[in-house]
PDB file of C-alpha atoms and ligand atoms in Angstrom:
ATOM      1  CA  MET X 241     144.822  87.761  62.541  1.00 71.00           C
ATOM      2  CA  LYS X 242     144.925  90.134  65.477  1.00 88.00           C
ATOM      3  CA  VAL X 243     146.757  93.455  65.193  1.00 96.00           C
ATOM      4  CA  ARG X 244     148.298  94.245  68.582  1.00 96.00           C
ATOM      5  CA  LYS X 245     151.356  96.271  67.634  1.00 98.00           C
ATOM      6  CA  ALA X 246     151.828  99.671  66.065  1.00 98.00           C
ATOM      7  CA  VAL X 247     154.817 101.571  64.741  1.00 98.00           C
ATOM      8  CA  ILE X 248     154.904 105.365  64.708  1.00 97.00           C
ATOM      9  CA  PRO X 249     157.724 106.832  62.635  1.00 96.00           C
ATOM     10  CA  ALA X 250     158.606 110.147  64.282  1.00 92.00           C
ATOM     11  CA  ALA X 251     162.200 110.748  63.265  1.00 86.00           C
ATOM     12  CA  GLY X 252     161.661 113.645  60.850  1.00 81.00           C
ATOM     13  CA  LEU X 253     163.548 116.877  61.343  1.00 81.00           C
ATOM     14  CA  GLY X 254     160.459 119.093  61.333  1.00 79.00           C
ATOM     15  CA  THR X 255     161.853 121.450  58.715  1.00 85.00           C
ATOM     16  CA  ARG X 256     158.369 122.699  57.740  1.00 87.00           C
ATOM     17  CA  MET X 257     157.748 124.006  61.264  1.00 86.00           C
ATOM     18  CA  LEU X 258     160.926 125.977  61.919  1.00 91.00           C
ATOM     19  CA  PRO X 259     161.970 127.828  64.003  1.00 91.00           C
ATOM     20  CA  ALA X 260     159.640 126.236  66.619  1.00 86.00           C
ATOM     21  CA  THR X 261     161.012 122.759  65.902  1.00 87.00           C
ATOM     22  CA  LYS X 262     164.662 123.757  66.267  1.00 89.00           C
ATOM     23  CA  THR X 263     164.678 122.429  69.837  1.00 88.00           C
ATOM     24  CA  VAL X 264     161.144 121.051  70.408  1.00 90.00           C
ATOM     25  CA  PRO X 265     160.281 117.895  68.434  1.00 91.00           C
ATOM     26  CA  LYS X 266     157.321 118.667  66.152  1.00 91.00           C
ATOM     27  CA  GLU X 267     155.450 115.720  67.688  1.00 92.00           C
ATOM     28  CA  MET X 268     155.635 117.504  71.058  1.00 93.00           C
ATOM     29  CA  LEU X 269     154.072 120.786  69.944  1.00 93.00           C
ATOM     30  CA  PRO X 270     150.879 121.281  71.932  1.00 94.00           C
ATOM     31  CA  MET X 271     147.547 120.891  70.193  1.00 95.00           C
ATOM     32  CA  VAL X 272     145.162 122.419  72.755  1.00 95.00           C
ATOM     33  CA  ASP X 273     146.369 120.675  75.943  1.00 92.00           C
ATOM     34  CA  LYS X 274     148.209 117.608  74.601  1.00 94.00           C
ATOM     35  CA  PRO X 275     151.263 117.071  72.406  1.00 95.00           C
ATOM     36  CA  ALA X 276     150.430 116.119  68.832  1.00 93.00           C
ATOM     37  CA  ILE X 277     151.793 112.570  69.204  1.00 95.00           C
ATOM     38  CA  GLN X 278     149.348 111.785  72.008  1.00 96.00           C
ATOM     39  CA  TYR X 279     146.437 112.021  69.528  1.00 97.00           C
ATOM     40  CA  ILE X 280     148.127 109.326  67.423  1.00 97.00           C
ATOM     41  CA  ILE X 281     148.771 107.080  70.409  1.00 97.00           C
ATOM     42  CA  GLU X 282     145.174 107.505  71.588  1.00 97.00           C
ATOM     43  CA  GLU X 283     143.911 106.528  68.128  1.00 98.00           C
ATOM     44  CA  ALA X 284     146.002 103.340  68.215  1.00 98.00           C
ATOM     45  CA  VAL X 285     144.912 102.459  71.753  1.00 97.00           C
ATOM     46  CA  ALA X 286     141.245 103.077  70.881  1.00 97.00           C
ATOM     47  CA  ALA X 287     141.653 100.517  68.069  1.00 97.00           C
ATOM     48  CA  GLY X 288     142.903  97.836  70.468  1.00 96.00           C
ATOM     49  CA  ILE X 289     146.673  98.275  70.015  1.00 97.00           C
ATOM     50  CA  GLU X 290     148.666  97.341  73.136  1.00 93.00           C
ATOM     51  CA  ASP X 291     152.336  97.786  72.174  1.00 97.00           C
ATOM     52  CA  ILE X 292     153.650 100.839  70.342  1.00 97.00           C
ATOM     53  CA  LEU X 293     157.103 101.452  68.915  1.00 97.00           C
ATOM     54  CA  ILE X 294     158.071 105.060  68.245  1.00 97.00           C
ATOM     55  CA  VAL X 295     160.936 105.471  65.780  1.00 96.00           C
ATOM     56  CA  THR X 296     162.792 108.547  67.002  1.00 93.00           C
ATOM     57  CA  ASN X 297     166.132 110.278  66.530  1.00 89.00           C
ATOM     58  CA  ARG X 298     168.716 111.897  68.750  1.00 87.00           C
ATOM     59  CA  ALA X 299     166.787 115.177  69.050  1.00 85.00           C
ATOM     60  CA  LYS X 300     163.546 113.653  70.351  1.00 86.00           C
ATOM     61  CA  SER X 301     164.129 112.544  73.933  1.00 87.00           C
ATOM     62  CA  ALA X 302     161.350 114.897  75.122  1.00 91.00           C
ATOM     63  CA  MET X 303     158.955 112.254  73.780  1.00 91.00           C
ATOM     64  CA  ASP X 304     160.112 109.403  76.018  1.00 90.00           C
ATOM     65  CA  ASP X 305     160.207 111.780  79.006  1.00 92.00           C
ATOM     66  CA  TYR X 306     156.595 112.722  78.307  1.00 95.00           C
ATOM     67  CA  PHE X 307     155.324 109.131  78.383  1.00 94.00           C
ATOM     68  CA  ASP X 308     157.151 108.433  81.672  1.00 92.00           C
ATOM     69  CA  TYR X 309     156.084 109.071  85.286  1.00 94.00           C
ATOM     70  CA  TYR X 310     157.244 112.330  86.867  1.00 94.00           C
ATOM     71  CA  PRO X 311     157.153 111.780  90.670  1.00 94.00           C
ATOM     72  CA  GLU X 312     158.186 115.332  91.764  1.00 95.00           C
ATOM     73  CA  LEU X 313     155.460 116.900  89.615  1.00 95.00           C
ATOM     74  CA  GLU X 314     152.855 114.301  90.615  1.00 95.00           C
ATOM     75  CA  ASP X 315     153.605 114.808  94.361  1.00 95.00           C
ATOM     76  CA  ARG X 316     153.229 118.550  93.927  1.00 96.00           C
ATOM     77  CA  LEU X 317     149.901 118.204  92.085  1.00 95.00           C
ATOM     78  CA  ASN X 318     148.695 115.727  94.699  1.00 95.00           C
ATOM     79  CA  ALA X 319     149.590 118.054  97.601  1.00 96.00           C
ATOM     80  CA  ALA X 320     147.859 120.968  95.862  1.00 95.00           C
ATOM     81  CA  GLY X 321     144.683 118.903  95.356  1.00 95.00           C
ATOM     82  CA  LYS X 322     144.982 119.289  91.552  1.00 95.00           C
ATOM     83  CA  ASP X 323     143.320 115.932  90.900  1.00 94.00           C
ATOM     84  CA  ARG X 324     142.309 116.549  87.305  1.00 93.00           C
ATOM     85  CA  GLU X 325     145.829 117.588  86.246  1.00 93.00           C
ATOM     86  CA  LEU X 326     147.333 114.684  88.182  1.00 95.00           C
ATOM     87  CA  ALA X 327     145.017 112.206  86.458  1.00 94.00           C
ATOM     88  CA  GLU X 328     145.905 113.616  83.004  1.00 92.00           C
ATOM     89  CA  VAL X 329     149.643 113.512  83.700  1.00 93.00           C
ATOM     90  CA  ARG X 330     149.437 109.868  84.843  1.00 94.00           C
ATOM     91  CA  ARG X 331     147.093 108.878  82.026  1.00 93.00           C
ATOM     92  CA  ALA X 332     149.630 109.923  79.361  1.00 92.00           C
ATOM     93  CA  ALA X 333     152.241 107.628  80.941  1.00 93.00           C
ATOM     94  CA  ASP X 334     149.817 104.696  81.248  1.00 94.00           C
ATOM     95  CA  LEU X 335     148.264 104.816  77.759  1.00 94.00           C
ATOM     96  CA  ALA X 336     150.159 101.858  76.282  1.00 95.00           C
ATOM     97  CA  ASN X 337     153.424  99.919  76.429  1.00 96.00           C
ATOM     98  CA  ILE X 338     155.621 102.320  74.529  1.00 96.00           C
ATOM     99  CA  PHE X 339     158.988 101.294  73.091  1.00 97.00           C
ATOM    100  CA  TYR X 340     161.546 103.425  71.286  1.00 96.00           C
ATOM    101  CA  VAL X 341     164.181 102.828  68.662  1.00 95.00           C
ATOM    102  CA  ARG X 342     166.359 105.420  66.998  1.00 93.00           C
ATOM    103  CA  GLN X 343     166.687 105.795  63.283  1.00 93.00           C
ATOM    104  CA  LYS X 344     170.373 106.646  63.305  1.00 92.00           C
ATOM    105  CA  GLU X 345     170.421 107.980  59.765  1.00 89.00           C
ATOM    106  CA  THR X 346     167.725 109.966  57.959  1.00 89.00           C
ATOM    107  CA  LYS X 347     167.213 107.630  55.007  1.00 92.00           C
ATOM    108  CA  GLY X 348     163.463 107.813  54.461  1.00 93.00           C
ATOM    109  CA  LEU X 349     160.152 106.408  55.673  1.00 96.00           C
ATOM    110  CA  GLY X 350     160.829 102.857  54.435  1.00 97.00           C
ATOM    111  CA  HIS X 351     164.137 102.841  56.302  1.00 96.00           C
ATOM    112  CA  ALA X 352     162.411 104.134  59.472  1.00 96.00           C
ATOM    113  CA  ILE X 353     159.796 101.347  59.313  1.00 97.00           C
ATOM    114  CA  ALA X 354     162.541  98.769  58.740  1.00 96.00           C
ATOM    115  CA  ARG X 355     163.925  99.689  62.209  1.00 96.00           C
ATOM    116  CA  ALA X 356     160.793  98.011  63.665  1.00 97.00           C
ATOM    117  CA  ARG X 357     161.641  94.488  62.501  1.00 97.00           C
ATOM    118  CA  ARG X 358     162.754  93.107  65.891  1.00 96.00           C
ATOM    119  CA  PHE X 359     159.811  94.747  67.693  1.00 97.00           C
ATOM    120  CA  VAL X 360     157.221  93.418  65.247  1.00 97.00           C
ATOM    121  CA  GLY X 361     158.441  89.833  64.947  1.00 95.00           C
ATOM    122  CA  GLU X 362     156.056  87.626  62.972  1.00 95.00           C
ATOM    123  CA  GLU X 363     152.759  89.487  63.383  1.00 95.00           C
ATOM    124  CA  PRO X 364     150.808  91.926  61.217  1.00 97.00           C
ATOM    125  CA  PHE X 365     151.222  95.457  62.529  1.00 98.00           C
ATOM    126  CA  ALA X 366     149.811  98.950  62.180  1.00 98.00           C
ATOM    127  CA  VAL X 367     151.720 102.023  61.025  1.00 98.00           C
ATOM    128  CA  LEU X 368     150.552 105.523  61.946  1.00 98.00           C
ATOM    129  CA  LEU X 369     152.565 108.416  60.539  1.00 96.00           C
ATOM    130  CA  GLY X 370     153.318 111.043  63.169  1.00 92.00           C
ATOM    131  CA  ASP X 371     152.333 114.005  60.946  1.00 92.00           C
ATOM    132  CA  ASP X 372     148.904 112.674  59.969  1.00 95.00           C
ATOM    133  CA  ILE X 373     146.424 113.383  62.731  1.00 97.00           C
ATOM    134  CA  MET X 374     142.848 112.161  62.342  1.00 97.00           C
ATOM    135  CA  ARG X 375     139.497 113.307  63.686  1.00 97.00           C
ATOM    136  CA  ALA X 376     137.035 110.459  63.237  1.00 97.00           C
ATOM    137  CA  ARG X 377     134.132 108.755  64.990  1.00 95.00           C
ATOM    138  CA  THR X 378     135.748 105.324  64.552  1.00 97.00           C
ATOM    139  CA  PRO X 379     139.559 105.380  64.903  1.00 98.00           C
ATOM    140  CA  VAL X 380     140.949 105.410  61.359  1.00 98.00           C
ATOM    141  CA  ILE X 381     143.498 102.675  62.105  1.00 98.00           C
ATOM    142  CA  GLY X 382     140.585 100.625  63.507  1.00 98.00           C
ATOM    143  CA  GLN X 383     138.758 100.971  60.171  1.00 98.00           C
ATOM    144  CA  LEU X 384     141.854  99.573  58.434  1.00 98.00           C
ATOM    145  CA  ILE X 385     142.318  96.748  60.929  1.00 98.00           C
ATOM    146  CA  GLN X 386     138.702  95.685  60.335  1.00 97.00           C
ATOM    147  CA  ALA X 387     139.263  95.491  56.575  1.00 97.00           C
ATOM    148  CA  ALA X 388     142.631  93.720  56.994  1.00 97.00           C
ATOM    149  CA  GLU X 389     140.995  91.139  59.267  1.00 96.00           C
ATOM    150  CA  LYS X 390     138.052  90.639  56.935  1.00 96.00           C
ATOM    151  CA  TYR X 391     140.206  90.116  53.816  1.00 96.00           C
ATOM    152  CA  GLN X 392     143.223  88.593  55.648  1.00 96.00           C
ATOM    153  CA  CYS X 393     145.631  90.942  53.922  1.00 97.00           C
ATOM    154  CA  SER X 394     147.398  94.277  54.247  1.00 97.00           C
ATOM    155  CA  ALA X 395     145.423  97.534  54.159  1.00 98.00           C
ATOM    156  CA  VAL X 396     146.229 101.170  53.409  1.00 98.00           C
ATOM    157  CA  GLY X 397     144.107 104.200  54.356  1.00 98.00           C
ATOM    158  CA  VAL X 398     143.250 106.389  51.366  1.00 98.00           C
ATOM    159  CA  GLN X 399     141.229 109.463  50.494  1.00 97.00           C
ATOM    160  CA  GLN X 400     140.810 111.371  47.261  1.00 97.00           C
ATOM    161  CA  VAL X 401     143.054 114.399  46.943  1.00 96.00           C
ATOM    162  CA  ALA X 402     143.099 117.090  44.255  1.00 96.00           C
ATOM    163  CA  THR X 403     145.149 116.176  41.168  1.00 96.00           C
ATOM    164  CA  GLU X 404     147.497 119.155  41.752  1.00 95.00           C
ATOM    165  CA  ALA X 405     148.224 117.920  45.288  1.00 94.00           C
ATOM    166  CA  LEU X 406     148.958 114.272  44.423  1.00 96.00           C
ATOM    167  CA  SER X 407     152.660 114.979  43.839  1.00 95.00           C
ATOM    168  CA  LYS X 408     152.982 115.569  47.617  1.00 94.00           C
ATOM    169  CA  TYR X 409     151.598 112.090  48.345  1.00 96.00           C
ATOM    170  CA  CYS X 410     151.313 108.947  46.274  1.00 97.00           C
ATOM    171  CA  SER X 411     148.728 107.620  43.832  1.00 98.00           C
ATOM    172  CA  VAL X 412     147.065 104.223  44.192  1.00 98.00           C
ATOM    173  CA  LYS X 413     145.699 102.005  41.400  1.00 98.00           C
ATOM    174  CA  VAL X 414     142.395 100.676  42.701  1.00 97.00           C
ATOM    175  CA  GLU X 415     139.554  98.302  41.710  1.00 96.00           C
ATOM    176  CA  PRO X 416     136.281  98.535  43.691  1.00 97.00           C
ATOM    177  CA  LEU X 417     135.691  95.636  46.082  1.00 95.00           C
ATOM    178  CA  GLU X 418     132.872  96.829  48.346  1.00 95.00           C
ATOM    179  CA  GLU X 419     131.645 100.160  49.674  1.00 94.00           C
ATOM    180  CA  ARG X 420     134.711 102.268  50.574  1.00 96.00           C
ATOM    181  CA  ILE X 421     137.088  99.323  50.020  1.00 97.00           C
ATOM    182  CA  PHE X 422     139.247  98.666  46.947  1.00 98.00           C
ATOM    183  CA  THR X 423     141.831  96.153  45.790  1.00 97.00           C
ATOM    184  CA  VAL X 424     145.250  97.737  45.266  1.00 97.00           C
ATOM    185  CA  SER X 425     147.257  96.640  42.234  1.00 97.00           C
ATOM    186  CA  ASP X 426     149.913  99.381  42.085  1.00 97.00           C
ATOM    187  CA  VAL X 427     151.054 102.560  43.808  1.00 98.00           C
ATOM    188  CA  VAL X 428     153.550 105.263  42.953  1.00 97.00           C
ATOM    189  CA  GLU X 429     155.255 107.711  45.334  1.00 97.00           C
ATOM    190  CA  LYS X 430     155.212 111.474  44.560  1.00 97.00           C
ATOM    191  CA  PRO X 431     153.818 110.874  41.051  1.00 97.00           C
ATOM    192  CA  ARG X 432     154.425 113.133  38.086  1.00 96.00           C
ATOM    193  CA  ARG X 433     151.252 113.928  36.091  1.00 95.00           C
ATOM    194  CA  GLU X 434     151.759 111.078  33.631  1.00 96.00           C
ATOM    195  CA  GLN X 435     152.271 108.555  36.464  1.00 96.00           C
ATOM    196  CA  ILE X 436     148.956 109.188  38.243  1.00 97.00           C
ATOM    197  CA  PHE X 437     146.789 106.060  38.622  1.00 97.00           C
ATOM    198  CA  SER X 438     143.874 107.677  40.492  1.00 97.00           C
ATOM    199  CA  ASN X 439     143.164 110.534  42.891  1.00 97.00           C
ATOM    200  CA  TYR X 440     143.329 108.138  45.822  1.00 98.00           C
ATOM    201  CA  ALA X 441     146.417 108.781  47.935  1.00 98.00           C
ATOM    202  CA  ILE X 442     147.551 106.937  51.049  1.00 98.00           C
ATOM    203  CA  LEU X 443     147.229 109.279  54.018  1.00 97.00           C
ATOM    204  CA  GLY X 444     149.336 108.054  56.899  1.00 96.00           C
ATOM    205  CA  ARG X 445     147.720 104.757  57.972  1.00 98.00           C
ATOM    206  CA  TYR X 446     148.736 101.197  57.065  1.00 98.00           C
ATOM    207  CA  VAL X 447     148.282  97.615  58.287  1.00 98.00           C
ATOM    208  CA  LEU X 448     151.238  95.583  57.068  1.00 98.00           C
ATOM    209  CA  PRO X 449     152.430  91.966  57.177  1.00 97.00           C
ATOM    210  CA  PRO X 450     155.827  91.074  58.685  1.00 97.00           C
ATOM    211  CA  GLY X 451     156.873  90.103  55.128  1.00 96.00           C
ATOM    212  CA  ILE X 452     157.281  93.829  54.376  1.00 97.00           C
ATOM    213  CA  PHE X 453     160.650  93.828  56.170  1.00 97.00           C
ATOM    214  CA  ASP X 454     162.382  91.570  53.626  1.00 97.00           C
ATOM    215  CA  VAL X 455     160.959  93.779  50.891  1.00 97.00           C
ATOM    216  CA  LEU X 456     162.163  97.017  52.548  1.00 97.00           C
ATOM    217  CA  GLU X 457     165.644  95.669  53.137  1.00 95.00           C
ATOM    218  CA  ASP X 458     165.951  94.822  49.455  1.00 94.00           C
ATOM    219  CA  LEU X 459     164.886  98.267  48.153  1.00 95.00           C
ATOM    220  CA  GLU X 460     167.086 100.764  46.355  1.00 93.00           C
ATOM    221  CA  PRO X 461     166.593 104.438  47.239  1.00 93.00           C
ATOM    222  CA  GLY X 462     163.604 105.920  45.387  1.00 94.00           C
ATOM    223  CA  VAL X 463     162.197 109.448  45.090  1.00 95.00           C
ATOM    224  CA  GLY X 464     164.391 112.006  46.894  1.00 92.00           C
ATOM    225  CA  GLY X 465     167.173 109.418  47.287  1.00 94.00           C
ATOM    226  CA  GLU X 466     165.230 107.862  50.191  1.00 95.00           C
ATOM    227  CA  ILE X 467     164.069 104.314  50.933  1.00 96.00           C
ATOM    228  CA  GLN X 468     160.351 104.732  50.268  1.00 97.00           C
ATOM    229  CA  LEU X 469     157.693 102.696  52.063  1.00 97.00           C
ATOM    230  CA  THR X 470     155.513 103.158  48.974  1.00 97.00           C
ATOM    231  CA  ASP X 471     158.080 101.325  46.815  1.00 97.00           C
ATOM    232  CA  GLY X 472     157.823  98.432  49.268  1.00 97.00           C
ATOM    233  CA  LEU X 473     154.013  98.477  49.036  1.00 98.00           C
ATOM    234  CA  ARG X 474     154.261  98.433  45.259  1.00 97.00           C
ATOM    235  CA  ARG X 475     156.188  95.158  45.374  1.00 97.00           C
ATOM    236  CA  LEU X 476     153.978  93.725  48.096  1.00 97.00           C
ATOM    237  CA  CYS X 477     150.670  94.404  46.312  1.00 97.00           C
ATOM    238  CA  LYS X 478     151.923  92.648  43.192  1.00 96.00           C
ATOM    239  CA  ARG X 479     152.631  89.436  45.066  1.00 96.00           C
ATOM    240  CA  GLU X 480     149.818  89.358  47.654  1.00 96.00           C
ATOM    241  CA  LYS X 481     146.417  90.885  48.281  1.00 97.00           C
ATOM    242  CA  MET X 482     146.236  94.459  49.563  1.00 98.00           C
ATOM    243  CA  VAL X 483     143.145  96.573  50.131  1.00 98.00           C
ATOM    244  CA  ALA X 484     142.680 100.340  50.285  1.00 98.00           C
ATOM    245  CA  VAL X 485     140.121 101.713  52.712  1.00 98.00           C
ATOM    246  CA  ASP X 486     138.563 105.081  51.868  1.00 98.00           C
ATOM    247  CA  PHE X 487     138.389 105.918  55.553  1.00 98.00           C
ATOM    248  CA  GLU X 488     135.756 108.030  57.282  1.00 98.00           C
ATOM    249  CA  GLY X 489     137.255 110.981  59.101  1.00 97.00           C
ATOM    250  CA  ARG X 490     139.236 114.145  58.519  1.00 97.00           C
ATOM    251  CA  ARG X 491     142.996 114.031  58.160  1.00 97.00           C
ATOM    252  CA  TYR X 492     145.248 116.957  59.065  1.00 96.00           C
ATOM    253  CA  ASP X 493     148.839 117.298  57.886  1.00 94.00           C
ATOM    254  CA  THR X 494     150.219 118.625  61.145  1.00 91.00           C
ATOM    255  CA  GLY X 495     153.769 118.682  59.772  1.00 88.00           C
ATOM    256  CA  ASN X 496     153.024 122.149  58.368  1.00 89.00           C
ATOM    257  CA  ILE X 497     151.727 125.291  60.045  1.00 92.00           C
ATOM    258  CA  ARG X 498     148.414 125.400  58.181  1.00 94.00           C
ATOM    259  CA  GLY X 499     147.395 121.808  58.923  1.00 94.00           C
ATOM    260  CA  PHE X 500     148.609 122.200  62.472  1.00 95.00           C
ATOM    261  CA  LEU X 501     146.411 125.287  62.998  1.00 96.00           C
ATOM    262  CA  GLU X 502     143.371 123.634  61.391  1.00 97.00           C
ATOM    263  CA  ALA X 503     143.724 120.613  63.671  1.00 96.00           C
ATOM    264  CA  THR X 504     144.286 122.791  66.733  1.00 97.00           C
ATOM    265  CA  ILE X 505     141.158 124.842  66.028  1.00 97.00           C
ATOM    266  CA  ASP X 506     138.985 121.770  65.366  1.00 97.00           C
ATOM    267  CA  PHE X 507     140.220 119.952  68.489  1.00 97.00           C
ATOM    268  CA  ALA X 508     139.831 123.130  70.585  1.00 97.00           C
ATOM    269  CA  LEU X 509     136.225 123.466  69.328  1.00 97.00           C
ATOM    270  CA  ASP X 510     135.571 119.837  70.380  1.00 95.00           C
ATOM    271  CA  HIS X 511     137.184 120.308  73.786  1.00 95.00           C
ATOM    272  CA  PRO X 512     134.736 120.913  76.662  1.00 94.00           C
ATOM    273  CA  THR X 513     136.846 123.573  78.386  1.00 93.00           C
ATOM    274  CA  THR X 514     137.868 125.570  75.305  1.00 96.00           C
ATOM    275  CA  GLY X 515     135.002 124.840  72.849  1.00 96.00           C
ATOM    276  CA  PRO X 516     132.287 127.300  73.984  1.00 96.00           C
ATOM    277  CA  TRP X 517     134.794 130.135  74.504  1.00 96.00           C
ATOM    278  CA  LEU X 518     136.529 129.533  71.142  1.00 97.00           C
ATOM    279  CA  LYS X 519     133.186 129.601  69.293  1.00 96.00           C
ATOM    280  CA  ARG X 520     132.419 133.053  70.714  1.00 96.00           C
ATOM    281  CA  PHE X 521     135.964 134.248  70.016  1.00 96.00           C
ATOM    282  CA  LEU X 522     135.886 133.046  66.381  1.00 96.00           C
ATOM    283  CA  ARG X 523     132.459 134.676  65.797  1.00 96.00           C
ATOM    284  CA  GLU X 524     133.855 138.002  67.036  1.00 95.00           C
ATOM    285  CA  LYS X 525     136.943 137.593  64.857  1.00 93.00           C
ATOM    286  CA  VAL X 526     134.908 136.834  61.762  1.00 93.00           C
ATOM    287  CA  ARG X 527     132.845 140.002  62.296  1.00 94.00           C
ATOM    288  CA  GLU X 528     136.084 142.026  62.489  1.00 90.00           C
ATOM    289  CA  LEU X 529     137.508 140.587  59.246  1.00 85.00           C
TER     290      LEU X 529
HETATM  291  C1  LIG H 900     154.491 110.069  53.203  1.00 78.88           C
HETATM  292  C2  LIG H 900     154.334 108.873  52.255  1.00 78.88           C
HETATM  293  C3  LIG H 900     153.282 109.178  51.194  1.00 78.88           C
HETATM  294  C4  LIG H 900     151.978 109.547  51.877  1.00 78.88           C
HETATM  295  C5  LIG H 900     152.210 110.747  52.818  1.00 78.88           C
HETATM  296  C6  LIG H 900     150.960 111.138  53.583  1.00 78.88           C
HETATM  297  O1  LIG H 900     155.030 111.139  52.479  1.00 78.88           O
HETATM  298  O2  LIG H 900     155.594 108.587  51.666  1.00 78.88           O
HETATM  299  O3  LIG H 900     153.098 108.050  50.380  1.00 78.88           O
HETATM  300  O4  LIG H 900     150.996 109.845  50.899  1.00 78.88           O
HETATM  301  O5  LIG H 900     153.242 110.429  53.774  1.00 78.88           O
HETATM  302  O6  LIG H 900     150.650 110.218  54.537  1.00 78.88           O
HETATM  303  P1  LIG H 900     155.779 112.384  53.217  1.00 78.88           P
HETATM  304  O7  LIG H 900     154.688 113.209  53.864  1.00 78.88           O
HETATM  305  O8  LIG H 900     156.714 111.781  54.210  1.00 78.88           O
HETATM  306  O9  LIG H 900     156.474 113.126  52.112  1.00 78.88           O
END
């Protein structure tokens, strides 16, 4: 079982980042020197993914422009001897084979993933949610692919979250299998207190079998009146094996201002051109506070 394809749902309206996202897709907001979505694509590529489908909507064409060549700009950079910038601009367009499909109606995450059926065909595939950006030594989706290959089943990426925060995510019923890996026997989306199975929530990374598409197409709307991917996982884990990987790495919810700033600061600290300066700047700031 080789995972070669990934799906990135990126059709949300960005309502937690307004007014910036009124005309700029949230996935295109710059985190240091790259748009947020490039971090996700780089994670997938680093894990061996070759083909990527981005599920977009009618307000997101800036994304496909970004992953295209731009001859006028490249000629200008070339003539000016700006080799580093030229290389970066080309690199973004050459990262992977990127495909696009539009989710024509906003009907939820499960509905967005269902748009990928023709692209995926009969192979297992990865899902990386556009809002969940990871900073990890080993790509988080790679950690899941390893587990999925070892156990020949689907895998979800989990971490423990505070009980009060679980209602923003989902809650997974788990049995220990080996270090950092669990068997999943149930999962509930946006749980109320009495529905919580454990503090483990899925945080934006999945390896799924093609069989998920039949399940998704059969689902009734769930929480929020939307077709929920989690409801599909619930059915799937009851009929076939699914593992949860307590992944190593930090996850940022970049769909809101706070998570976006945290990620930006951490990536800027890691970045060779901004890191040393930002450290000095933050030290000065802290003294002033
Ligand atoms: C989605 C999923 C949820 C998951 C969360 C974080 O929720 O439905 O199960 O825990 O992403 O990855 P959303 O953030 O779209 O409300």
